[in-house]
PDB file of C-alpha atoms and ligand atoms in Angstrom:
ATOM      1  CA  MET A 364      -8.147  29.568 -18.947  1.00 68.00           C
ATOM      2  CA  LYS A 365      -4.559  28.479 -18.221  1.00 84.00           C
ATOM      3  CA  VAL A 366      -4.157  25.806 -15.546  1.00 93.00           C
ATOM      4  CA  ASN A 367      -0.463  25.350 -14.703  1.00 96.00           C
ATOM      5  CA  LYS A 368      -0.369  23.318 -11.522  1.00 98.00           C
ATOM      6  CA  VAL A 369      -0.892  19.605 -11.195  1.00 98.00           C
ATOM      7  CA  VAL A 370      -0.861  17.492  -8.038  1.00 98.00           C
ATOM      8  CA  PHE A 371       0.255  13.850  -8.003  1.00 98.00           C
ATOM      9  CA  PRO A 372      -0.751  12.116  -4.746  1.00 97.00           C
ATOM     10  CA  VAL A 373       1.765   9.272  -4.375  1.00 96.00           C
ATOM     11  CA  ALA A 374       1.820   8.737  -0.612  1.00 94.00           C
ATOM     12  CA  GLY A 375      -0.626   5.817  -0.351  1.00 93.00           C
ATOM     13  CA  LEU A 376       0.423   2.585   1.331  1.00 91.00           C
ATOM     14  CA  GLY A 377      -0.049   0.526  -1.825  1.00 92.00           C
ATOM     15  CA  SER A 378      -1.016  -2.361   0.434  1.00 93.00           C
ATOM     16  CA  ARG A 379      -2.437  -4.383  -2.471  1.00 94.00           C
ATOM     17  CA  PHE A 380       1.088  -4.573  -3.885  1.00 93.00           C
ATOM     18  CA  LEU A 381       2.998  -5.543  -0.751  1.00 93.00           C
ATOM     19  CA  PRO A 382       5.786  -6.563  -0.407  1.00 93.00           C
ATOM     20  CA  ALA A 383       6.832  -4.704  -3.598  1.00 91.00           C
ATOM     21  CA  THR A 384       5.598  -1.420  -2.094  1.00 91.00           C
ATOM     22  CA  LYS A 385       7.308  -1.760   1.277  1.00 90.00           C
ATOM     23  CA  SER A 386       9.986   0.789   0.405  1.00 88.00           C
ATOM     24  CA  ILE A 387       8.895   2.173  -2.966  1.00 89.00           C
ATOM     25  CA  PRO A 388       5.582   3.806  -3.918  1.00 92.00           C
ATOM     26  CA  LYS A 389       3.383   1.708  -6.195  1.00 94.00           C
ATOM     27  CA  GLU A 390       3.621   4.601  -8.675  1.00 96.00           C
ATOM     28  CA  MET A 391       7.261   3.524  -9.277  1.00 95.00           C
ATOM     29  CA  LEU A 392       6.163   0.102 -10.579  1.00 96.00           C
ATOM     30  CA  PRO A 393       6.997  -0.052 -14.289  1.00 97.00           C
ATOM     31  CA  ILE A 394       4.835  -0.773 -17.294  1.00 97.00           C
ATOM     32  CA  ILE A 395       7.532  -2.357 -19.465  1.00 96.00           C
ATOM     33  CA  ASP A 396      10.440  -0.010 -18.574  1.00 92.00           C
ATOM     34  CA  LYS A 397       8.759   3.209 -17.447  1.00 94.00           C
ATOM     35  CA  PRO A 398       7.322   3.791 -13.936  1.00 96.00           C
ATOM     36  CA  LEU A 399       3.616   4.614 -13.719  1.00 97.00           C
ATOM     37  CA  ILE A 400       4.416   8.082 -12.361  1.00 96.00           C
ATOM     38  CA  GLN A 401       6.417   8.917 -15.462  1.00 95.00           C
ATOM     39  CA  TYR A 402       3.480   8.128 -17.752  1.00 97.00           C
ATOM     40  CA  ALA A 403       1.405  10.520 -15.589  1.00 98.00           C
ATOM     41  CA  VAL A 404       4.063  13.243 -15.615  1.00 97.00           C
ATOM     42  CA  ASP A 405       4.506  12.941 -19.394  1.00 96.00           C
ATOM     43  CA  GLU A 406       0.729  13.304 -19.825  1.00 97.00           C
ATOM     44  CA  ALA A 407       0.751  16.485 -17.693  1.00 97.00           C
ATOM     45  CA  ILE A 408       3.737  18.037 -19.466  1.00 96.00           C
ATOM     46  CA  ASP A 409       2.233  17.220 -22.874  1.00 96.00           C
ATOM     47  CA  ALA A 410      -0.947  19.021 -21.751  1.00 96.00           C
ATOM     48  CA  GLY A 411       1.103  22.143 -20.925  1.00 96.00           C
ATOM     49  CA  PHE A 412       1.354  21.921 -17.111  1.00 97.00           C
ATOM     50  CA  SER A 413       4.537  23.509 -15.802  1.00 96.00           C
ATOM     51  CA  GLU A 414       4.299  23.179 -12.000  1.00 97.00           C
ATOM     52  CA  LEU A 415       4.310  19.594 -10.731  1.00 97.00           C
ATOM     53  CA  ILE A 416       3.496  18.985  -7.077  1.00 98.00           C
ATOM     54  CA  PHE A 417       4.079  15.498  -5.658  1.00 97.00           C
ATOM     55  CA  ILE A 418       2.526  14.456  -2.353  1.00 97.00           C
ATOM     56  CA  THR A 419       4.919  11.797  -1.130  1.00 95.00           C
ATOM     57  CA  GLY A 420       5.253   9.574   1.933  1.00 90.00           C
ATOM     58  CA  ASN A 421       7.838  10.127   4.629  1.00 83.00           C
ATOM     59  CA  THR A 422       9.902   7.069   3.839  1.00 75.00           C
ATOM     60  CA  LYS A 423       9.468   6.960   0.069  1.00 73.00           C
ATOM     61  CA  LYS A 424      12.048   9.091  -1.715  1.00 86.00           C
ATOM     62  CA  ALA A 425      12.180   6.987  -4.893  1.00 91.00           C
ATOM     63  CA  ILE A 426       9.985   9.359  -6.908  1.00 92.00           C
ATOM     64  CA  GLN A 427      12.113  12.382  -6.043  1.00 90.00           C
ATOM     65  CA  ASP A 428      15.224  10.414  -7.008  1.00 89.00           C
ATOM     66  CA  HIS A 429      13.625   9.255 -10.251  1.00 90.00           C
ATOM     67  CA  PHE A 430      13.161  12.810 -11.496  1.00 87.00           C
ATOM     68  CA  LYS A 431      16.665  13.949 -10.454  1.00 81.00           C
ATOM     69  CA  PHE A 432      19.849  13.801 -12.479  1.00 72.00           C
ATOM     70  CA  ASN A 433      21.742  10.611 -11.585  1.00 74.00           C
ATOM     71  CA  PRO A 434      25.533  11.160 -11.720  1.00 71.00           C
ATOM     72  CA  ASP A 435      26.132   7.386 -11.676  1.00 72.00           C
ATOM     73  CA  LEU A 436      24.565   7.198 -15.121  1.00 70.00           C
ATOM     74  CA  ASN A 437      27.623   8.889 -16.475  1.00 67.00           C
ATOM     75  CA  ILE A 438      28.505   8.589 -20.129  1.00 64.00           C
ATOM     76  CA  SER A 439      32.102   7.588 -19.368  1.00 67.00           C
ATOM     77  CA  ASN A 440      31.180   4.444 -17.447  1.00 66.00           C
ATOM     78  CA  LEU A 441      28.559   3.179 -19.898  1.00 67.00           C
ATOM     79  CA  THR A 442      29.228   0.671 -22.620  1.00 72.00           C
ATOM     80  CA  GLU A 443      28.594   1.796 -26.211  1.00 70.00           C
ATOM     81  CA  ASP A 444      25.252  -0.026 -26.523  1.00 68.00           C
ATOM     82  CA  LYS A 445      23.951   1.485 -23.272  1.00 67.00           C
ATOM     83  CA  LYS A 446      24.811   5.040 -24.324  1.00 63.00           C
ATOM     84  CA  ASN A 447      21.793   4.892 -26.613  1.00 64.00           C
ATOM     85  CA  PHE A 448      19.546   4.869 -23.537  1.00 63.00           C
ATOM     86  CA  LEU A 449      21.236   7.849 -21.945  1.00 62.00           C
ATOM     87  CA  SER A 450      19.291  10.625 -23.604  1.00 60.00           C
ATOM     88  CA  GLU A 451      16.045   8.828 -22.699  1.00 63.00           C
ATOM     89  CA  MET A 452      17.143   8.562 -19.040  1.00 62.00           C
ATOM     90  CA  HIS A 453      18.053  12.225 -18.686  1.00 61.00           C
ATOM     91  CA  ARG A 454      15.032  13.462 -20.618  1.00 61.00           C
ATOM     92  CA  VAL A 455      12.640  13.107 -17.692  1.00 70.00           C
ATOM     93  CA  ILE A 456      11.733  16.738 -16.751  1.00 83.00           C
ATOM     94  CA  PRO A 457      12.236  19.647 -19.195  1.00 86.00           C
ATOM     95  CA  SER A 458      13.846  22.809 -17.789  1.00 86.00           C
ATOM     96  CA  HIS A 459      10.685  24.961 -18.006  1.00 92.00           C
ATOM     97  CA  VAL A 460       8.873  22.580 -15.622  1.00 93.00           C
ATOM     98  CA  SER A 461       9.307  22.795 -11.831  1.00 94.00           C
ATOM     99  CA  CYS A 462       8.817  20.011  -9.277  1.00 95.00           C
ATOM    100  CA  LYS A 463       7.820  20.403  -5.639  1.00 96.00           C
ATOM    101  CA  TYR A 464       7.673  17.547  -3.128  1.00 96.00           C
ATOM    102  CA  ILE A 465       5.374  17.780  -0.113  1.00 96.00           C
ATOM    103  CA  ILE A 466       5.324  15.134   2.609  1.00 95.00           C
ATOM    104  CA  GLN A 467       2.035  13.637   3.782  1.00 95.00           C
ATOM    105  CA  ASP A 468       3.033  12.560   7.304  1.00 93.00           C
ATOM    106  CA  GLU A 469       0.411   9.841   7.547  1.00 92.00           C
ATOM    107  CA  PRO A 470      -1.566   8.117   4.779  1.00 92.00           C
ATOM    108  CA  LEU A 471      -4.944   9.418   5.956  1.00 93.00           C
ATOM    109  CA  GLY A 472      -6.593   9.172   2.550  1.00 94.00           C
ATOM    110  CA  LEU A 473      -6.622  10.732  -0.921  1.00 95.00           C
ATOM    111  CA  GLY A 474      -8.536  13.822   0.291  1.00 96.00           C
ATOM    112  CA  HIS A 475      -5.960  14.390   3.029  1.00 96.00           C
ATOM    113  CA  ALA A 476      -3.123  13.960   0.519  1.00 97.00           C
ATOM    114  CA  ILE A 477      -4.567  16.644  -1.785  1.00 98.00           C
ATOM    115  CA  LEU A 478      -5.126  18.976   1.183  1.00 97.00           C
ATOM    116  CA  GLN A 479      -1.340  18.997   1.734  1.00 97.00           C
ATOM    117  CA  ALA A 480      -1.042  20.980  -1.529  1.00 98.00           C
ATOM    118  CA  LYS A 481      -3.285  23.828  -0.282  1.00 98.00           C
ATOM    119  CA  GLU A 482      -0.502  26.392   0.238  1.00 97.00           C
ATOM    120  CA  ALA A 483       1.363  25.466  -2.931  1.00 97.00           C
ATOM    121  CA  ILE A 484      -1.806  25.888  -4.996  1.00 97.00           C
ATOM    122  CA  GLY A 485      -3.189  29.077  -3.427  1.00 95.00           C
ATOM    123  CA  GLU A 486      -6.183  30.477  -5.333  1.00 94.00           C
ATOM    124  CA  ASP A 487      -5.439  28.851  -8.683  1.00 93.00           C
ATOM    125  CA  PRO A 488      -7.439  26.101 -10.338  1.00 96.00           C
ATOM    126  CA  PHE A 489      -5.348  22.929 -10.519  1.00 97.00           C
ATOM    127  CA  ALA A 490      -5.354  19.354 -11.774  1.00 98.00           C
ATOM    128  CA  VAL A 491      -4.965  16.085  -9.865  1.00 98.00           C
ATOM    129  CA  VAL A 492      -3.656  12.901 -11.471  1.00 98.00           C
ATOM    130  CA  LEU A 493      -3.686   9.441  -9.933  1.00 98.00           C
ATOM    131  CA  ALA A 494      -0.820   7.678 -11.637  1.00 98.00           C
ATOM    132  CA  ASP A 495      -2.166   4.216 -10.910  1.00 97.00           C
ATOM    133  CA  ASP A 496      -4.992   4.995 -13.356  1.00 98.00           C
ATOM    134  CA  LEU A 497      -2.949   4.556 -16.515  1.00 98.00           C
ATOM    135  CA  ILE A 498      -4.844   5.721 -19.601  1.00 97.00           C
ATOM    136  CA  ASP A 499      -3.770   4.777 -23.085  1.00 96.00           C
ATOM    137  CA  SER A 500      -5.174   7.397 -25.456  1.00 96.00           C
ATOM    138  CA  LYS A 501      -4.283   9.215 -28.662  1.00 94.00           C
ATOM    139  CA  GLN A 502      -4.549  12.566 -26.905  1.00 96.00           C
ATOM    140  CA  GLY A 503      -3.744  12.630 -23.154  1.00 97.00           C
ATOM    141  CA  VAL A 504      -6.813  12.804 -20.901  1.00 97.00           C
ATOM    142  CA  LEU A 505      -5.613  15.971 -19.115  1.00 97.00           C
ATOM    143  CA  LYS A 506      -5.364  17.721 -22.482  1.00 96.00           C
ATOM    144  CA  GLN A 507      -8.854  16.490 -23.401  1.00 96.00           C
ATOM    145  CA  MET A 508     -10.199  17.844 -20.101  1.00 96.00           C
ATOM    146  CA  LEU A 509      -8.488  21.233 -20.495  1.00 94.00           C
ATOM    147  CA  ASP A 510     -10.203  21.564 -23.880  1.00 91.00           C
ATOM    148  CA  HIS A 511     -13.563  21.379 -22.047  1.00 89.00           C
ATOM    149  CA  TYR A 512     -12.552  23.635 -19.143  1.00 88.00           C
ATOM    150  CA  ASN A 513     -13.397  27.315 -19.341  1.00 79.00           C
ATOM    151  CA  ASP A 514     -14.628  28.500 -15.958  1.00 78.00           C
ATOM    152  CA  GLU A 515     -12.348  28.773 -12.948  1.00 78.00           C
ATOM    153  CA  ASN A 516     -15.282  28.397 -10.570  1.00 81.00           C
ATOM    154  CA  SER A 517     -16.246  25.028 -11.958  1.00 92.00           C
ATOM    155  CA  SER A 518     -14.473  21.683 -11.718  1.00 96.00           C
ATOM    156  CA  ILE A 519     -14.243  18.690 -14.060  1.00 97.00           C
ATOM    157  CA  ILE A 520     -13.849  15.050 -13.107  1.00 97.00           C
ATOM    158  CA  SER A 521     -13.147  12.264 -15.566  1.00 98.00           C
ATOM    159  CA  VAL A 522     -15.500   9.274 -15.562  1.00 98.00           C
ATOM    160  CA  GLN A 523     -15.929   6.013 -17.407  1.00 97.00           C
ATOM    161  CA  LYS A 524     -18.798   3.581 -17.846  1.00 96.00           C
ATOM    162  CA  ILE A 525     -18.377   0.650 -15.466  1.00 96.00           C
ATOM    163  CA  MET A 526     -20.255  -2.575 -14.766  1.00 95.00           C
ATOM    164  CA  LYS A 527     -22.757  -1.902 -11.970  1.00 92.00           C
ATOM    165  CA  SER A 528     -21.349  -4.919 -10.104  1.00 95.00           C
ATOM    166  CA  GLU A 529     -18.032  -3.016  -9.805  1.00 95.00           C
ATOM    167  CA  SER A 530     -19.545   0.086  -8.177  1.00 96.00           C
ATOM    168  CA  ILE A 531     -17.981  -0.803  -4.801  1.00 95.00           C
ATOM    169  CA  ASN A 532     -14.581   0.154  -6.257  1.00 93.00           C
ATOM    170  CA  TYR A 533     -15.529   3.653  -7.477  1.00 94.00           C
ATOM    171  CA  GLY A 534     -17.005   7.021  -6.650  1.00 94.00           C
ATOM    172  CA  ILE A 535     -20.281   6.857  -8.617  1.00 96.00           C
ATOM    173  CA  ILE A 536     -22.013   9.942  -9.991  1.00 97.00           C
ATOM    174  CA  GLU A 537     -25.618  10.962 -10.465  1.00 97.00           C
ATOM    175  CA  PHE A 538     -25.791  13.365 -13.400  1.00 96.00           C
ATOM    176  CA  LYS A 539     -27.670  15.374 -16.010  1.00 96.00           C
ATOM    177  CA  GLU A 540     -26.350  15.070 -19.562  1.00 94.00           C
ATOM    178  CA  VAL A 541     -24.946  18.312 -21.066  1.00 92.00           C
ATOM    179  CA  ASN A 542     -23.635  16.933 -24.374  1.00 92.00           C
ATOM    180  CA  LYS A 543     -22.087  13.695 -25.624  1.00 91.00           C
ATOM    181  CA  ASP A 544     -18.854  14.278 -23.640  1.00 92.00           C
ATOM    182  CA  LEU A 545     -19.966  16.263 -20.587  1.00 95.00           C
ATOM    183  CA  MET A 546     -22.413  15.661 -17.775  1.00 96.00           C
ATOM    184  CA  LYS A 547     -23.324  17.958 -14.894  1.00 96.00           C
ATOM    185  CA  ILE A 548     -22.889  16.121 -11.600  1.00 97.00           C
ATOM    186  CA  ILE A 549     -25.863  16.193  -9.230  1.00 97.00           C
ATOM    187  CA  ASN A 550     -24.567  13.825  -6.580  1.00 96.00           C
ATOM    188  CA  ILE A 551     -21.636  11.496  -5.952  1.00 96.00           C
ATOM    189  CA  VAL A 552     -21.453   8.421  -3.730  1.00 94.00           C
ATOM    190  CA  GLU A 553     -18.234   6.721  -2.586  1.00 90.00           C
ATOM    191  CA  LYS A 554     -18.068   2.968  -3.272  1.00 92.00           C
ATOM    192  CA  PRO A 555     -21.836   2.222  -3.160  1.00 95.00           C
ATOM    193  CA  SER A 556     -23.232  -1.300  -3.420  1.00 96.00           C
ATOM    194  CA  PRO A 557     -24.642  -2.015  -6.923  1.00 96.00           C
ATOM    195  CA  GLU A 558     -28.238  -1.599  -5.591  1.00 96.00           C
ATOM    196  CA  ASN A 559     -27.392   1.868  -4.252  1.00 95.00           C
ATOM    197  CA  ALA A 560     -25.268   3.074  -7.175  1.00 96.00           C
ATOM    198  CA  PRO A 561     -26.976   6.114  -8.759  1.00 96.00           C
ATOM    199  CA  SER A 562     -25.552   5.297 -12.236  1.00 96.00           C
ATOM    200  CA  ASN A 563     -22.938   3.169 -13.960  1.00 95.00           C
ATOM    201  CA  TYR A 564     -20.421   6.001 -14.353  1.00 97.00           C
ATOM    202  CA  GLY A 565     -17.399   5.734 -12.057  1.00 97.00           C
ATOM    203  CA  VAL A 566     -14.778   8.374 -11.319  1.00 97.00           C
ATOM    204  CA  VAL A 567     -11.301   7.786 -12.769  1.00 97.00           C
ATOM    205  CA  GLY A 568      -8.117   9.499 -11.536  1.00 97.00           C
ATOM    206  CA  ARG A 569      -8.051  12.779 -13.510  1.00 98.00           C
ATOM    207  CA  TYR A 570      -9.543  15.959 -12.051  1.00 98.00           C
ATOM    208  CA  ILE A 571      -9.454  19.734 -12.547  1.00 97.00           C
ATOM    209  CA  PHE A 572     -10.551  21.533  -9.389  1.00 97.00           C
ATOM    210  CA  SER A 573     -11.352  25.062  -8.402  1.00 95.00           C
ATOM    211  CA  SER A 574      -9.292  25.978  -5.294  1.00 95.00           C
ATOM    212  CA  MET A 575     -12.620  25.960  -3.379  1.00 96.00           C
ATOM    213  CA  ILE A 576     -12.092  22.211  -2.980  1.00 97.00           C
ATOM    214  CA  PHE A 577      -9.582  22.962  -0.183  1.00 97.00           C
ATOM    215  CA  SER A 578     -12.226  24.643   2.009  1.00 96.00           C
ATOM    216  CA  MET A 579     -14.332  21.519   1.558  1.00 96.00           C
ATOM    217  CA  LEU A 580     -11.433  19.163   2.333  1.00 96.00           C
ATOM    218  CA  ASP A 581     -10.826  21.206   5.499  1.00 95.00           C
ATOM    219  CA  LYS A 582     -14.403  20.510   6.578  1.00 94.00           C
ATOM    220  CA  VAL A 583     -14.744  16.780   5.934  1.00 92.00           C
ATOM    221  CA  SER A 584     -13.946  14.207   8.582  1.00 88.00           C
ATOM    222  CA  ALA A 585     -12.878  10.596   8.047  1.00 83.00           C
ATOM    223  CA  GLY A 586     -15.398   8.664   5.932  1.00 76.00           C
ATOM    224  CA  VAL A 587     -15.351   5.278   4.141  1.00 75.00           C
ATOM    225  CA  GLY A 588     -12.293   3.220   5.204  1.00 77.00           C
ATOM    226  CA  ASN A 589     -11.638   5.770   7.983  1.00 82.00           C
ATOM    227  CA  GLU A 590      -9.896   7.987   5.392  1.00 85.00           C
ATOM    228  CA  ILE A 591     -10.436  11.660   4.455  1.00 88.00           C
ATOM    229  CA  GLN A 592     -12.329  10.997   1.243  1.00 90.00           C
ATOM    230  CA  LEU A 593     -12.037  13.273  -1.775  1.00 95.00           C
ATOM    231  CA  THR A 594     -15.562  12.169  -2.713  1.00 93.00           C
ATOM    232  CA  ASP A 595     -16.972  13.727   0.483  1.00 94.00           C
ATOM    233  CA  ALA A 596     -15.297  17.065  -0.337  1.00 96.00           C
ATOM    234  CA  ILE A 597     -16.651  16.914  -3.916  1.00 97.00           C
ATOM    235  CA  LYS A 598     -20.133  16.311  -2.484  1.00 95.00           C
ATOM    236  CA  LEU A 599     -19.803  19.465  -0.348  1.00 96.00           C
ATOM    237  CA  LEU A 600     -18.420  21.502  -3.250  1.00 97.00           C
ATOM    238  CA  LEU A 601     -21.457  20.534  -5.326  1.00 97.00           C
ATOM    239  CA  LYS A 602     -23.627  22.623  -2.985  1.00 96.00           C
ATOM    240  CA  THR A 603     -21.977  25.866  -4.125  1.00 94.00           C
ATOM    241  CA  ASN A 604     -20.110  25.279  -7.381  1.00 94.00           C
ATOM    242  CA  PRO A 605     -20.882  23.437 -10.619  1.00 95.00           C
ATOM    243  CA  ILE A 606     -18.934  20.214 -11.190  1.00 96.00           C
ATOM    244  CA  TYR A 607     -18.905  18.458 -14.546  1.00 96.00           C
ATOM    245  CA  SER A 608     -17.881  14.965 -15.465  1.00 97.00           C
ATOM    246  CA  TYR A 609     -16.053  14.203 -18.676  1.00 97.00           C
ATOM    247  CA  LYS A 610     -16.244  10.928 -20.611  1.00 96.00           C
ATOM    248  CA  PHE A 611     -12.639  10.673 -21.803  1.00 96.00           C
ATOM    249  CA  SER A 612     -11.547   8.764 -24.872  1.00 94.00           C
ATOM    250  CA  GLY A 613      -8.952   6.108 -24.200  1.00 96.00           C
ATOM    251  CA  THR A 614      -8.427   2.787 -22.478  1.00 96.00           C
ATOM    252  CA  ARG A 615      -7.941   2.929 -18.750  1.00 97.00           C
ATOM    253  CA  HIS A 616      -5.884   0.352 -16.853  1.00 97.00           C
ATOM    254  CA  ASP A 617      -6.432   0.120 -13.108  1.00 96.00           C
ATOM    255  CA  CYS A 618      -2.812  -0.419 -12.110  1.00 97.00           C
ATOM    256  CA  GLY A 619      -3.740  -0.185  -8.420  1.00 94.00           C
ATOM    257  CA  THR A 620      -4.819  -3.828  -8.697  1.00 94.00           C
ATOM    258  CA  LYS A 621      -2.510  -6.705  -9.574  1.00 95.00           C
ATOM    259  CA  ILE A 622      -4.662  -7.977 -12.422  1.00 96.00           C
ATOM    260  CA  GLY A 623      -5.009  -4.472 -13.886  1.00 96.00           C
ATOM    261  CA  PHE A 624      -1.243  -4.013 -13.666  1.00 97.00           C
ATOM    262  CA  ILE A 625      -0.559  -7.348 -15.396  1.00 97.00           C
ATOM    263  CA  LYS A 626      -3.082  -6.535 -18.156  1.00 98.00           C
ATOM    264  CA  ALA A 627      -1.516  -3.095 -18.680  1.00 98.00           C
ATOM    265  CA  ASN A 628       1.943  -4.603 -19.140  1.00 98.00           C
ATOM    266  CA  ILE A 629       0.582  -7.109 -21.667  1.00 98.00           C
ATOM    267  CA  ALA A 630      -1.454  -4.474 -23.547  1.00 98.00           C
ATOM    268  CA  PHE A 631       1.480  -2.024 -23.763  1.00 98.00           C
ATOM    269  CA  ALA A 632       3.872  -4.782 -24.840  1.00 98.00           C
ATOM    270  CA  LEU A 633       1.444  -6.018 -27.518  1.00 97.00           C
ATOM    271  CA  ASN A 634       1.277  -2.447 -28.836  1.00 96.00           C
ATOM    272  CA  ASN A 635       5.048  -2.123 -28.936  1.00 96.00           C
ATOM    273  CA  PRO A 636       6.671  -3.355 -32.159  1.00 96.00           C
ATOM    274  CA  ASN A 637       9.825  -4.335 -30.193  1.00 95.00           C
ATOM    275  CA  TYR A 638       7.935  -7.005 -28.273  1.00 97.00           C
ATOM    276  CA  SER A 639       4.593  -7.716 -29.922  1.00 97.00           C
ATOM    277  CA  ASP A 640       5.582 -10.497 -32.350  1.00 97.00           C
ATOM    278  CA  GLU A 641       7.580 -12.484 -29.799  1.00 97.00           C
ATOM    279  CA  LEU A 642       4.959 -11.940 -27.093  1.00 97.00           C
ATOM    280  CA  LYS A 643       2.093 -13.109 -29.328  1.00 97.00           C
ATOM    281  CA  ILE A 644       3.946 -16.373 -30.074  1.00 97.00           C
ATOM    282  CA  TYR A 645       4.779 -16.790 -26.390  1.00 97.00           C
ATOM    283  CA  ILE A 646       1.170 -16.296 -25.259  1.00 96.00           C
ATOM    284  CA  LYS A 647      -0.145 -18.582 -28.002  1.00 96.00           C
ATOM    285  CA  ASN A 648       2.264 -21.347 -26.906  1.00 96.00           C
ATOM    286  CA  LEU A 649       1.371 -20.861 -23.259  1.00 95.00           C
ATOM    287  CA  LEU A 650      -2.338 -21.229 -24.018  1.00 93.00           C
TER     288      LEU A 650
HETATM  289  P1  UTP B1346      -5.429   4.181  -3.473  1.00 80.47           P
HETATM  290  O1  UTP B1346      -6.398   3.845  -2.420  1.00 80.47           O
HETATM  291  O2  UTP B1346      -5.606   3.587  -4.818  1.00 80.47           O
HETATM  292  O3  UTP B1346      -3.937   3.828  -3.060  1.00 80.47           O
HETATM  293  O4  UTP B1346      -5.282   5.747  -3.556  1.00 80.47           O
HETATM  294  P2  UTP B1346      -3.333   3.110  -1.832  1.00 80.47           P
HETATM  295  O5  UTP B1346      -4.058   3.463  -0.572  1.00 80.47           O
HETATM  296  O6  UTP B1346      -1.882   3.407  -1.890  1.00 80.47           O
HETATM  297  O7  UTP B1346      -3.561   1.585  -2.249  1.00 80.47           O
HETATM  298  P3  UTP B1346      -3.999   0.310  -1.410  1.00 80.47           P
HETATM  299  O8  UTP B1346      -5.494   0.387  -1.370  1.00 80.47           O
HETATM  300  O9  UTP B1346      -3.354   0.397  -0.052  1.00 80.47           O
HETATM  301  O10 UTP B1346      -3.495  -0.840  -2.226  1.00 80.47           O
HETATM  302  C1  UTP B1346      -5.370   6.486  -4.758  1.00 80.47           C
HETATM  303  C2  UTP B1346      -4.174   7.414  -4.894  1.00 80.47           C
HETATM  304  O11 UTP B1346      -4.070   8.272  -3.762  1.00 80.47           O
HETATM  305  C3  UTP B1346      -2.785   8.201  -3.187  1.00 80.47           C
HETATM  306  C4  UTP B1346      -2.214   6.863  -3.630  1.00 80.47           C
HETATM  307  O12 UTP B1346      -0.782   6.916  -3.648  1.00 80.47           O
HETATM  308  C5  UTP B1346      -2.844   6.681  -5.004  1.00 80.47           C
HETATM  309  O13 UTP B1346      -2.106   7.364  -6.008  1.00 80.47           O
HETATM  310  N1  UTP B1346      -2.936   8.303  -1.715  1.00 80.47           N
HETATM  311  C6  UTP B1346      -3.844   7.543  -1.070  1.00 80.47           C
HETATM  312  C7  UTP B1346      -2.139   9.199  -1.033  1.00 80.47           C
HETATM  313  O14 UTP B1346      -1.287   9.915  -1.611  1.00 80.47           O
HETATM  314  N2  UTP B1346      -2.272   9.288   0.325  1.00 80.47           N
HETATM  315  C8  UTP B1346      -3.180   8.546   0.999  1.00 80.47           C
HETATM  316  O15 UTP B1346      -3.278   8.689   2.255  1.00 80.47           O
HETATM  317  C9  UTP B1346      -3.983   7.645   0.278  1.00 80.47           C
END
């Protein structure tokens, strides 16, 4: 089953990162030198997706600009040492991949953001990636999920084991085990208290949905946080279609929080031979 389209919702307020996110989406914040959204886009392209759909905010054009050719980065006005970076800068989107930008007029929630892609998606199954969930893995998580996806009427959601005390930050699933990687979802609860959490598996920002999710998003009204919640639409979809959860392999960094973002930068730098030795000495001295 070929899934070509992938939606990147990037229209959130990013209020936990203000003032940095006043005029740029948090998905443009860099881990070392690459914005979060580019890690997500690279993961999608590596998995074979060829139609990228970005749901952006009215006033935030930075993502669109990031994936466009920049004439100011012209070879003639760059010094010799900077020319080495040029191919990397212009490499961003290969020619067989298309990008579409759709405006979400108001940040009414993740569910509402995805609903804006309804026409662009049509009847096809599609993926959703939340770029602030940065996942460091040998094989990209979208590719891992596609390997387990074989029925266009079903959906797959990635999950990870969390501490029960953190359940208030996640959609938490109730499930029946299918095999060591897959579970069939029975119920899902948005941000429950630890006492009410049905398990210690929380949803992480990678999904493959049947287009039926749009009918469900159309039906749900504002839920937790007064936002149109994706979790509520998933709950409705469960009544008619099977939804599986996938335990991905990899390390996930929650770059929607400041501490997660700081840890991600440190972890990526420690893994990078250009910085690791100097950084280790620096951290050791600091401590
Ligand atoms: P988050 O809740 O993590 O992002 O949404 P946020 O609302 O921007 O962050 P805070 O809580 O104010 O700090 C998860 C994803 O959904 C997108 C966000 O951009 C993020 O990628 N989103 C959220 C939208 O595109 N539109 C929305 O209305 C809400």
